[in-house]
Amino acid sequence: MSLVNVNTLGGNYPIRIAPKMLQQIATSVPENASSVVIISNTTVMPLYGEQVQQSLQGIHKPIYTLVLPDGESFKTLETLNTIYTFLLRHKVDRKAVIIALGGGVIGDMAGYAAASYMRGIRFIQVPTTLLAQVDSSVGGKTAVNHPLGKNMIGAFYQPIAVDIDIDVLHTLPSREVSAGLAEVIKYGMIMDADFFAWCERHVEQLRALAPEIISYAIQRSCELKAYVVEQDEKESGLRAILNLGHTFGHAIETALGYGTWLHGEAVGCGMVQAAELSAQLLGFPRESVERIRALVKAIGCPTIAPDLGMDKWISLMQVDKKSEAGQIKFVLLNRIGEATISTAPIDAIEAVLARTVER
Amino acid sequence: MSLVNVNTLGGNYPIRIAPKMLQQIATSVPENASSVVIISNTTVMPLYGEQVQQSLQGIHKPIYTLVLPDGESFKTLETLNTIYTFLLRHKVDRKAVIIALGGGVIGDMAGYAAASYMRGIRFIQVPTTLLAQVDSSVGGKTAVNHPLGKNMIGAFYQPIAVDIDIDVLHTLPSREVSAGLAEVIKYGMIMDADFFAWCERHVEQLRALAPEIISYAIQRSCELKAYVVEQDEKESGLRAILNLGHTFGHAIETALGYGTWLHGEAVGCGMVQAAELSAQLLGFPRESVERIRALVKAIGCPTIAPDLGMDKWISLMQVDKKSEAGQIKFVLLNRIGEATISTAPIDAIEAVLARTVER
Ligand SMILES: NC(=O)c1ccc[n+]([C@@H]2O[C@H](COP(=O)([O-])OP(=O)(O)OC[C@H]3O[C@@H](n4cnc5c(N)ncnc54)[C@H](O)[C@@H]3O)[C@@H](O)[C@H]2O)c1
Ligand SMILES: NC(=O)c1ccc[n+]([C@@H]2O[C@H](COP(=O)([O-])OP(=O)(O)OC[C@H]3O[C@@H](n4cnc5c(N)ncnc54)[C@H](O)[C@@H]3O)[C@@H](O)[C@H]2O)c1
Ligand SMILES: [Zn+2]
Ligand SMILES: [Zn+2]
């Protein structure tokens, strides 16, 4: 088993990474828990619910299971209300523990339910997509969407444990694996050149989910994300570097409608665009741009952006919530392994779009 | 101006207490605020909105005003969603500051909106009821109600400032003043015998809102509450003593329907009942019970509880969320100025009800 410790103001907790981890979930439930509430969805629960329930049998506490509909479109205040009603109907008290069993949607929503139910009860992240394992389950960002914006309602709220079972990735559609890998290689690009090079060397095994290899990739990703989160829990500075590729990526996601491209796919393409912009503005080596383009392609993500039209690109990037007062901020690269944050003149953005958008 | 400093893990902030405080609100808005959002209701806004808006004119920032319907019945997820929609429509960003202008309902709800909008933006409490000035605005508990329980959805989230204008109390109905005074004398009972005696001596001036006197009562209440909150921000222990009278009080509120008796009125009566229970169980002096009964009466709160029937009393006190696993916990008094927490046998509770319920 690999272990990563996360130390934040909101609490310290272990990330455990191993095969068959689902069978050990019970060891993360504190002795004084009054009950355990598993929150999952209609896709994940039938696949993995039984293993988790079986693991929990031994601790002799009431176990409740709530199965939500699957999909980003259900990550709403309404579904949240469904969760609250379920908890109150079962008289779940402040000493209960929630287990979020699913991808980032379940993790974000069950996490936020835990943050807000009775002003906060404990929860355990059991992420079952690669994206959730390397990104959303680590760092304590929880949220639901509002019709006027993604993740607009939420809290910084840390879990008491993150339990990652690498076996569950085998039922994940391969596009979801590729999308998760985009966030993996992102960590290398922004802060660990050696890890980036390691990903280049192991890209086939990564896509094939070779146990040792995927396990190390998850561990290293969690370590790097934990490091950033520990420095900047509330996202007032450093944490923003995690958004490499996300400004371009969000524009793609929004323009095409969420779900047309997966988030990680849009980010993969966005990272190529950010690399191009870095070359324009910071003298980031062309050779590094091409390494990035090649790796994004090799993990199975698109490297050519859809043609949204220049005005739409600009306006969609401007409403990005990370941009303050109408200025578009980008995460750029000085070199592979070192990120910086900067605004960009419109003509540089236009030049990058000309190079990266399909014609 | 009186000043109380609150130091919590969630931040340090000043409570400022003075006449004409509304005219100084602008001095609490940080320089780097991107905009200011006043959240108030249809009763308070027409009375005091202009003073606040005028004070804010000088700082030259966008000011948005959201006027909500008045009443506990609007302290819901739906109204919260109205707030989120308003904020998003006006493109309010993470550097904005919310001003909660109103009683505890507005403070709790606008505070929780601030806690959860974009995972937390800054907010200032401007409490306009006595109850909100001495209780709900201090300590960082924010929440909305769920049909299955009061304050079930919320966060511990501290404001950046609490600005208390004692002049606004003059438009408050006198029943609301009495209800607020119940929480004031509560602090004396649980932790400051001298303050309790001071309240006994100044009860007429308190009810008449004599400036020096009400100002000191608010200051001392805030100091005492801040002390408790600093020890136990997340309500895992000590903070429970603030619930003196609340177990009985909640039963009254629930049985009669919220709003029939004001919360402070129910708490006032509940404190008499808790004093009687303390006499039964802990040898709390009968003379002190009578001092409490007399002071509760003198501030204008009821001292005789409605006849709910024994079974209903017990069952309503049992579902109190502070009681774990079916045990009824009470805050009791060893003596005036010293509280303790204890469960009580049913027959002792019945004996108290026999003495305190109207026949
Ligand atoms: N909190 C954060 O820091 C953070 C970071 C990044 C993304 N996110 C959020 O994460 C969400 C995206 O997460 P996601 O990519 O995991 O999407 P997701 O949760 O929708 O999962 C993708 C799909 O895979 C299914 N699935 C999950 N595990 C499976 C398995 N083992 N086998 C087969 N199918 C499985 C899901 O049911 C779903 O249909 C977004 O809402 C995003 O906002 C949050
Ligand atoms: N957060 C906490 O720690 C905490 C503690 C105690 C109570 N509360 C909450 O506080 C709420 C009760 O607060 P409340 O008693 O202030 O009730 P409230 O907010 O409903 O105010 C009572 C009434 O007085 C009106 N009002 C407010 N200021 C006025 C003024 N200056 N002049 C005339 N009218 C005025 C209000 O509009 C309302 O109609 C409850 O929801 C309760 O749960 C929270
Ligand atoms: Zn991402
Ligand atoms: Zn109270």
Short mmCIF file of N, CA and C in Angstrom, two decimals, chain B residues 49-185:
data_model
loop_
_atom_site.label_atom_id
_atom_site.label_comp_id
_atom_site.label_asym_id
_atom_site.label_seq_id
_atom_site.Cartn_x
_atom_site.Cartn_y
_atom_site.Cartn_z
N GLY B 49 -31.83 50.86 5.73
CA GLY B 49 -31.03 50.66 4.52
C GLY B 49 -30.32 51.93 4.08
N GLU B 50 -31.04 53.05 4.16
CA GLU B 50 -30.45 54.28 3.64
C GLU B 50 -29.20 54.69 4.40
N GLN B 51 -29.26 54.57 5.74
CA GLN B 51 -28.08 54.93 6.54
C GLN B 51 -26.85 54.10 6.12
N VAL B 52 -27.10 52.81 5.88
CA VAL B 52 -25.98 51.95 5.52
C VAL B 52 -25.47 52.31 4.13
N GLN B 53 -26.41 52.49 3.21
CA GLN B 53 -25.99 52.84 1.85
C GLN B 53 -25.23 54.15 1.83
N GLN B 54 -25.72 55.11 2.63
CA GLN B 54 -25.05 56.41 2.69
C GLN B 54 -23.61 56.25 3.21
N SER B 55 -23.47 55.44 4.24
CA SER B 55 -22.13 55.22 4.79
C SER B 55 -21.20 54.62 3.75
N LEU B 56 -21.76 53.80 2.86
CA LEU B 56 -20.93 53.09 1.89
C LEU B 56 -20.59 53.94 0.66
N GLN B 57 -21.34 55.05 0.50
CA GLN B 57 -21.13 55.89 -0.67
C GLN B 57 -19.67 56.30 -0.82
N GLY B 58 -19.05 56.63 0.30
CA GLY B 58 -17.70 57.18 0.29
C GLY B 58 -16.62 56.24 -0.23
N ILE B 59 -16.89 54.95 -0.23
CA ILE B 59 -15.79 54.04 -0.58
C ILE B 59 -15.73 53.72 -2.06
N HIS B 60 -16.71 54.23 -2.81
CA HIS B 60 -16.65 54.11 -4.27
C HIS B 60 -16.46 52.70 -4.77
N LYS B 61 -17.32 51.82 -4.36
CA LYS B 61 -17.34 50.46 -4.88
C LYS B 61 -18.76 50.16 -5.32
N PRO B 62 -18.93 49.22 -6.24
CA PRO B 62 -20.29 48.84 -6.60
C PRO B 62 -21.03 48.33 -5.36
N ILE B 63 -22.27 48.80 -5.17
CA ILE B 63 -23.09 48.33 -4.05
C ILE B 63 -24.35 47.69 -4.60
N TYR B 64 -24.61 46.45 -4.19
CA TYR B 64 -25.84 45.77 -4.60
C TYR B 64 -26.68 45.52 -3.36
N THR B 65 -27.99 45.61 -3.51
CA THR B 65 -28.88 45.42 -2.36
C THR B 65 -29.91 44.35 -2.69
N LEU B 66 -30.00 43.36 -1.81
CA LEU B 66 -30.99 42.30 -1.99
C LEU B 66 -31.92 42.31 -0.78
N VAL B 67 -33.21 42.54 -1.04
CA VAL B 67 -34.20 42.60 0.04
C VAL B 67 -35.04 41.33 0.01
N LEU B 68 -34.93 40.54 1.07
CA LEU B 68 -35.62 39.25 1.14
C LEU B 68 -36.93 39.41 1.92
N PRO B 69 -37.86 38.48 1.74
CA PRO B 69 -39.05 38.51 2.59
C PRO B 69 -38.66 38.28 4.05
N ASP B 70 -39.47 38.79 4.96
CA ASP B 70 -39.17 38.75 6.40
C ASP B 70 -39.76 37.49 7.03
N GLY B 71 -38.97 36.80 7.81
CA GLY B 71 -39.53 35.72 8.62
C GLY B 71 -38.70 34.44 8.61
N GLU B 72 -38.80 33.73 9.72
CA GLU B 72 -38.11 32.44 9.89
C GLU B 72 -38.50 31.46 8.79
N SER B 73 -39.75 31.57 8.30
CA SER B 73 -40.22 30.60 7.30
C SER B 73 -39.49 30.77 5.97
N PHE B 74 -38.76 31.87 5.81
CA PHE B 74 -37.98 32.07 4.58
C PHE B 74 -36.51 31.71 4.76
N LYS B 75 -36.17 31.21 5.94
CA LYS B 75 -34.77 30.83 6.19
C LYS B 75 -34.54 29.42 5.63
N THR B 76 -34.57 29.32 4.31
CA THR B 76 -34.61 28.01 3.65
C THR B 76 -33.56 27.91 2.54
N LEU B 77 -33.39 26.69 2.05
CA LEU B 77 -32.54 26.47 0.88
C LEU B 77 -33.04 27.26 -0.33
N GLU B 78 -34.36 27.41 -0.44
CA GLU B 78 -34.90 28.14 -1.59
C GLU B 78 -34.46 29.60 -1.56
N THR B 79 -34.58 30.24 -0.38
CA THR B 79 -34.15 31.64 -0.29
C THR B 79 -32.65 31.74 -0.52
N LEU B 80 -31.93 30.77 -0.01
CA LEU B 80 -30.48 30.73 -0.23
C LEU B 80 -30.19 30.73 -1.74
N ASN B 81 -30.95 29.95 -2.45
CA ASN B 81 -30.76 29.88 -3.89
C ASN B 81 -31.05 31.23 -4.55
N THR B 82 -32.05 31.94 -4.03
CA THR B 82 -32.32 33.30 -4.49
C THR B 82 -31.10 34.19 -4.31
N ILE B 83 -30.43 34.01 -3.17
CA ILE B 83 -29.22 34.82 -2.92
C ILE B 83 -28.13 34.46 -3.92
N TYR B 84 -27.88 33.16 -4.11
CA TYR B 84 -26.84 32.74 -5.06
C TYR B 84 -27.12 33.31 -6.45
N THR B 85 -28.39 33.19 -6.87
CA THR B 85 -28.75 33.67 -8.21
C THR B 85 -28.48 35.16 -8.33
N PHE B 86 -28.85 35.90 -7.29
CA PHE B 86 -28.61 37.35 -7.28
C PHE B 86 -27.10 37.64 -7.40
N LEU B 87 -26.31 36.94 -6.64
CA LEU B 87 -24.86 37.17 -6.66
C LEU B 87 -24.27 36.85 -8.03
N LEU B 88 -24.72 35.73 -8.60
CA LEU B 88 -24.18 35.33 -9.90
C LEU B 88 -24.64 36.27 -11.01
N ARG B 89 -25.91 36.69 -10.96
CA ARG B 89 -26.41 37.63 -11.97
C ARG B 89 -25.60 38.92 -11.97
N HIS B 90 -25.19 39.35 -10.77
CA HIS B 90 -24.42 40.59 -10.69
C HIS B 90 -22.92 40.33 -10.79
N LYS B 91 -22.56 39.12 -11.17
CA LYS B 91 -21.15 38.74 -11.33
C LYS B 91 -20.31 39.10 -10.11
N VAL B 92 -20.90 38.92 -8.95
CA VAL B 92 -20.17 39.16 -7.70
C VAL B 92 -19.05 38.13 -7.59
N ASP B 93 -17.82 38.60 -7.35
CA ASP B 93 -16.68 37.68 -7.34
C ASP B 93 -16.20 37.36 -5.93
N ARG B 94 -15.09 36.62 -5.86
CA ARG B 94 -14.63 36.13 -4.56
C ARG B 94 -14.09 37.22 -3.66
N LYS B 95 -13.86 38.40 -4.20
CA LYS B 95 -13.35 39.49 -3.38
C LYS B 95 -14.46 40.41 -2.87
N ALA B 96 -15.70 40.03 -3.12
CA ALA B 96 -16.82 40.84 -2.64
C ALA B 96 -17.02 40.66 -1.14
N VAL B 97 -17.76 41.58 -0.53
CA VAL B 97 -18.10 41.49 0.89
C VAL B 97 -19.62 41.57 1.04
N ILE B 98 -20.18 40.64 1.79
CA ILE B 98 -21.62 40.67 2.06
C ILE B 98 -21.85 41.36 3.40
N ILE B 99 -22.86 42.23 3.45
CA ILE B 99 -23.28 42.82 4.72
C ILE B 99 -24.64 42.24 5.08
N ALA B 100 -24.72 41.57 6.22
CA ALA B 100 -25.99 41.00 6.69
C ALA B 100 -26.65 42.02 7.61
N LEU B 101 -27.70 42.68 7.11
CA LEU B 101 -28.36 43.75 7.86
C LEU B 101 -29.74 43.27 8.30
N GLY B 102 -29.85 42.85 9.56
CA GLY B 102 -31.13 42.37 10.06
C GLY B 102 -30.96 41.57 11.33
N GLY B 103 -32.02 40.85 11.68
CA GLY B 103 -31.99 40.01 12.87
C GLY B 103 -31.27 38.70 12.60
N GLY B 104 -31.48 37.73 13.50
CA GLY B 104 -30.77 36.46 13.40
C GLY B 104 -31.09 35.68 12.14
N VAL B 105 -32.31 35.84 11.64
CA VAL B 105 -32.66 35.12 10.42
C VAL B 105 -31.79 35.58 9.26
N ILE B 106 -31.70 36.88 9.09
CA ILE B 106 -30.85 37.42 8.01
C ILE B 106 -29.38 37.10 8.27
N GLY B 107 -28.95 37.24 9.51
CA GLY B 107 -27.55 36.98 9.84
C GLY B 107 -27.16 35.54 9.56
N ASP B 108 -28.01 34.61 9.98
CA ASP B 108 -27.71 33.18 9.76
C ASP B 108 -27.68 32.84 8.27
N MET B 109 -28.65 33.40 7.55
CA MET B 109 -28.82 33.01 6.14
C MET B 109 -27.80 33.71 5.25
N ALA B 110 -27.62 35.02 5.44
CA ALA B 110 -26.62 35.74 4.64
C ALA B 110 -25.23 35.25 5.01
N GLY B 111 -25.04 34.91 6.28
CA GLY B 111 -23.75 34.36 6.71
C GLY B 111 -23.47 33.04 6.03
N TYR B 112 -24.50 32.20 5.94
CA TYR B 112 -24.28 30.91 5.28
C TYR B 112 -24.11 31.08 3.77
N ALA B 113 -24.81 32.04 3.20
CA ALA B 113 -24.58 32.33 1.77
C ALA B 113 -23.13 32.75 1.56
N ALA B 114 -22.60 33.59 2.46
CA ALA B 114 -21.20 34.01 2.35
C ALA B 114 -20.26 32.81 2.52
N ALA B 115 -20.60 31.91 3.42
CA ALA B 115 -19.75 30.73 3.67
C ALA B 115 -19.67 29.82 2.46
N SER B 116 -20.74 29.77 1.69
CA SER B 116 -20.83 28.76 0.63
C SER B 116 -20.69 29.33 -0.78
N TYR B 117 -20.89 30.62 -0.96
CA TYR B 117 -20.77 31.19 -2.31
C TYR B 117 -19.31 31.14 -2.75
N MET B 118 -19.04 30.50 -3.85
CA MET B 118 -17.67 30.31 -4.33
C MET B 118 -16.75 29.77 -3.24
N ARG B 119 -17.29 28.93 -2.40
CA ARG B 119 -16.58 28.30 -1.27
C ARG B 119 -16.13 29.31 -0.21
N GLY B 120 -16.83 30.45 -0.15
CA GLY B 120 -16.56 31.36 0.95
C GLY B 120 -16.08 32.73 0.54
N ILE B 121 -16.91 33.74 0.80
CA ILE B 121 -16.47 35.13 0.63
C ILE B 121 -16.66 35.84 1.98
N ARG B 122 -16.09 37.03 2.12
CA ARG B 122 -16.13 37.72 3.41
C ARG B 122 -17.51 38.30 3.70
N PHE B 123 -17.84 38.38 4.98
CA PHE B 123 -19.10 39.04 5.32
C PHE B 123 -19.02 39.76 6.66
N ILE B 124 -19.90 40.76 6.78
CA ILE B 124 -19.96 41.60 7.98
C ILE B 124 -21.35 41.43 8.59
N GLN B 125 -21.38 41.17 9.89
CA GLN B 125 -22.67 41.07 10.58
C GLN B 125 -23.08 42.46 11.08
N VAL B 126 -24.29 42.88 10.70
CA VAL B 126 -24.85 44.11 11.25
C VAL B 126 -26.20 43.74 11.87
N PRO B 127 -26.14 43.19 13.08
CA PRO B 127 -27.35 42.66 13.72
C PRO B 127 -28.25 43.79 14.22
N THR B 128 -29.55 43.65 13.96
CA THR B 128 -30.47 44.73 14.32
C THR B 128 -31.52 44.33 15.34
N THR B 129 -31.52 43.07 15.78
CA THR B 129 -32.35 42.71 16.94
C THR B 129 -31.42 42.52 18.13
N LEU B 130 -31.97 42.63 19.33
CA LEU B 130 -31.14 42.43 20.51
C LEU B 130 -30.62 41.00 20.53
N LEU B 131 -31.49 40.04 20.16
CA LEU B 131 -31.04 38.65 20.15
C LEU B 131 -29.86 38.46 19.21
N ALA B 132 -29.94 39.06 18.05
CA ALA B 132 -28.83 38.91 17.10
C ALA B 132 -27.58 39.62 17.62
N GLN B 133 -27.76 40.75 18.30
CA GLN B 133 -26.60 41.50 18.80
C GLN B 133 -25.86 40.77 19.91
N VAL B 134 -26.59 40.05 20.75
CA VAL B 134 -25.93 39.40 21.89
C VAL B 134 -25.68 37.92 21.66
N ASP B 135 -26.20 37.39 20.57
CA ASP B 135 -26.11 35.94 20.43
C ASP B 135 -25.76 35.50 19.01
N SER B 136 -26.72 35.63 18.09
CA SER B 136 -26.53 34.94 16.81
C SER B 136 -25.42 35.52 15.95
N SER B 137 -25.11 36.82 16.12
CA SER B 137 -24.07 37.40 15.25
C SER B 137 -22.67 37.06 15.72
N VAL B 138 -22.56 36.54 16.93
CA VAL B 138 -21.25 36.24 17.50
C VAL B 138 -21.03 34.73 17.51
N GLY B 139 -19.92 34.27 16.99
CA GLY B 139 -19.58 32.86 17.15
C GLY B 139 -19.53 32.07 15.88
N GLY B 140 -20.02 32.63 14.79
CA GLY B 140 -19.79 32.00 13.50
C GLY B 140 -20.71 30.85 13.14
N LYS B 141 -21.79 30.65 13.89
CA LYS B 141 -22.73 29.64 13.44
C LYS B 141 -23.67 30.26 12.40
N THR B 142 -23.68 29.66 11.23
CA THR B 142 -24.59 30.12 10.18
C THR B 142 -25.41 28.92 9.73
N ALA B 143 -26.60 29.17 9.24
CA ALA B 143 -27.44 28.02 8.85
C ALA B 143 -28.73 28.47 8.18
N VAL B 144 -29.35 27.50 7.51
CA VAL B 144 -30.75 27.62 7.12
C VAL B 144 -31.49 26.37 7.63
N ASN B 145 -32.79 26.46 7.59
CA ASN B 145 -33.63 25.36 8.06
C ASN B 145 -33.92 24.35 6.95
N HIS B 146 -34.28 23.15 7.36
CA HIS B 146 -34.80 22.12 6.46
C HIS B 146 -36.19 21.77 6.98
N PRO B 147 -37.11 21.37 6.10
CA PRO B 147 -38.45 21.03 6.62
C PRO B 147 -38.39 20.02 7.78
N LEU B 148 -37.36 19.20 7.82
CA LEU B 148 -37.27 18.19 8.89
C LEU B 148 -36.45 18.65 10.09
N GLY B 149 -35.99 19.89 10.10
CA GLY B 149 -35.24 20.32 11.28
C GLY B 149 -34.67 21.72 11.13
N LYS B 150 -34.65 22.45 12.24
CA LYS B 150 -34.12 23.82 12.22
C LYS B 150 -32.60 23.82 12.13
N ASN B 151 -32.05 24.74 11.39
CA ASN B 151 -30.60 24.97 11.33
C ASN B 151 -29.81 23.72 10.95
N MET B 152 -30.41 22.86 10.15
CA MET B 152 -29.78 21.58 9.83
C MET B 152 -28.71 21.71 8.75
N ILE B 153 -28.73 22.80 7.99
CA ILE B 153 -27.79 22.98 6.90
C ILE B 153 -27.01 24.25 7.16
N GLY B 154 -25.71 24.15 7.31
CA GLY B 154 -24.98 25.37 7.64
C GLY B 154 -23.49 25.16 7.73
N ALA B 155 -22.83 26.14 8.32
CA ALA B 155 -21.38 26.08 8.43
C ALA B 155 -20.94 26.87 9.66
N PHE B 156 -19.78 26.51 10.20
CA PHE B 156 -19.11 27.39 11.13
C PHE B 156 -18.29 28.34 10.28
N TYR B 157 -18.63 29.60 10.29
CA TYR B 157 -17.96 30.54 9.38
C TYR B 157 -17.98 31.92 10.02
N GLN B 158 -16.80 32.44 10.29
CA GLN B 158 -16.71 33.69 11.03
C GLN B 158 -16.82 34.91 10.11
N PRO B 159 -17.51 35.95 10.60
CA PRO B 159 -17.53 37.21 9.85
C PRO B 159 -16.18 37.92 9.98
N ILE B 160 -15.97 38.96 9.18
CA ILE B 160 -14.74 39.75 9.34
C ILE B 160 -14.96 40.90 10.32
N ALA B 161 -16.20 41.19 10.65
CA ALA B 161 -16.52 42.26 11.61
C ALA B 161 -17.98 42.13 12.03
N VAL B 162 -18.26 42.58 13.25
CA VAL B 162 -19.64 42.68 13.71
C VAL B 162 -19.85 44.12 14.16
N ASP B 163 -20.79 44.80 13.51
CA ASP B 163 -21.03 46.20 13.84
C ASP B 163 -22.42 46.34 14.45
N ILE B 164 -22.46 46.76 15.70
CA ILE B 164 -23.72 46.80 16.45
C ILE B 164 -24.13 48.24 16.74
N ASP B 165 -25.25 48.64 16.17
CA ASP B 165 -25.80 49.97 16.42
C ASP B 165 -26.93 49.84 17.45
N ILE B 166 -26.73 50.43 18.63
CA ILE B 166 -27.76 50.25 19.67
C ILE B 166 -29.00 51.10 19.40
N ASP B 167 -28.88 52.09 18.55
CA ASP B 167 -30.04 52.93 18.25
C ASP B 167 -31.16 52.16 17.54
N VAL B 168 -30.78 51.16 16.77
CA VAL B 168 -31.80 50.46 15.98
C VAL B 168 -32.78 49.69 16.85
N LEU B 169 -32.41 49.48 18.11
CA LEU B 169 -33.29 48.70 18.98
C LEU B 169 -34.60 49.42 19.29
N HIS B 170 -34.62 50.74 19.06
CA HIS B 170 -35.83 51.51 19.42
C HIS B 170 -37.03 51.20 18.53
N THR B 171 -36.78 50.65 17.36
CA THR B 171 -37.93 50.28 16.52
C THR B 171 -38.34 48.82 16.72
N LEU B 172 -37.64 48.15 17.60
CA LEU B 172 -37.91 46.73 17.83
C LEU B 172 -39.14 46.58 18.74
N PRO B 173 -40.08 45.70 18.37
CA PRO B 173 -41.21 45.46 19.27
C PRO B 173 -40.70 45.04 20.66
N SER B 174 -41.44 45.44 21.74
CA SER B 174 -40.89 45.21 23.07
C SER B 174 -40.80 43.71 23.40
N ARG B 175 -41.66 42.90 22.80
CA ARG B 175 -41.52 41.44 23.02
C ARG B 175 -40.17 40.95 22.51
N GLU B 176 -39.71 41.53 21.41
CA GLU B 176 -38.40 41.13 20.86
C GLU B 176 -37.28 41.56 21.81
N VAL B 177 -37.46 42.73 22.44
CA VAL B 177 -36.45 43.18 23.41
C VAL B 177 -36.40 42.19 24.58
N SER B 178 -37.57 41.81 25.09
CA SER B 178 -37.60 40.85 26.20
C SER B 178 -36.93 39.54 25.82
N ALA B 179 -37.24 39.08 24.61
CA ALA B 179 -36.67 37.81 24.15
C ALA B 179 -35.13 37.90 24.07
N GLY B 180 -34.64 39.03 23.62
CA GLY B 180 -33.18 39.22 23.57
C GLY B 180 -32.58 39.26 24.97
N LEU B 181 -33.30 39.88 25.90
CA LEU B 181 -32.78 39.96 27.27
C LEU B 181 -32.68 38.58 27.92
N ALA B 182 -33.52 37.66 27.48
CA ALA B 182 -33.42 36.30 28.02
C ALA B 182 -32.04 35.73 27.75
N GLU B 183 -31.51 35.95 26.55
CA GLU B 183 -30.16 35.44 26.24
C GLU B 183 -29.11 36.22 27.03
N VAL B 184 -29.36 37.51 27.26
CA VAL B 184 -28.42 38.31 28.05
C VAL B 184 -28.28 37.74 29.46
N ILE B 185 -29.40 37.52 30.14
CA ILE B 185 -29.29 37.04 31.52
C ILE B 185 -28.78 35.59 31.56
#
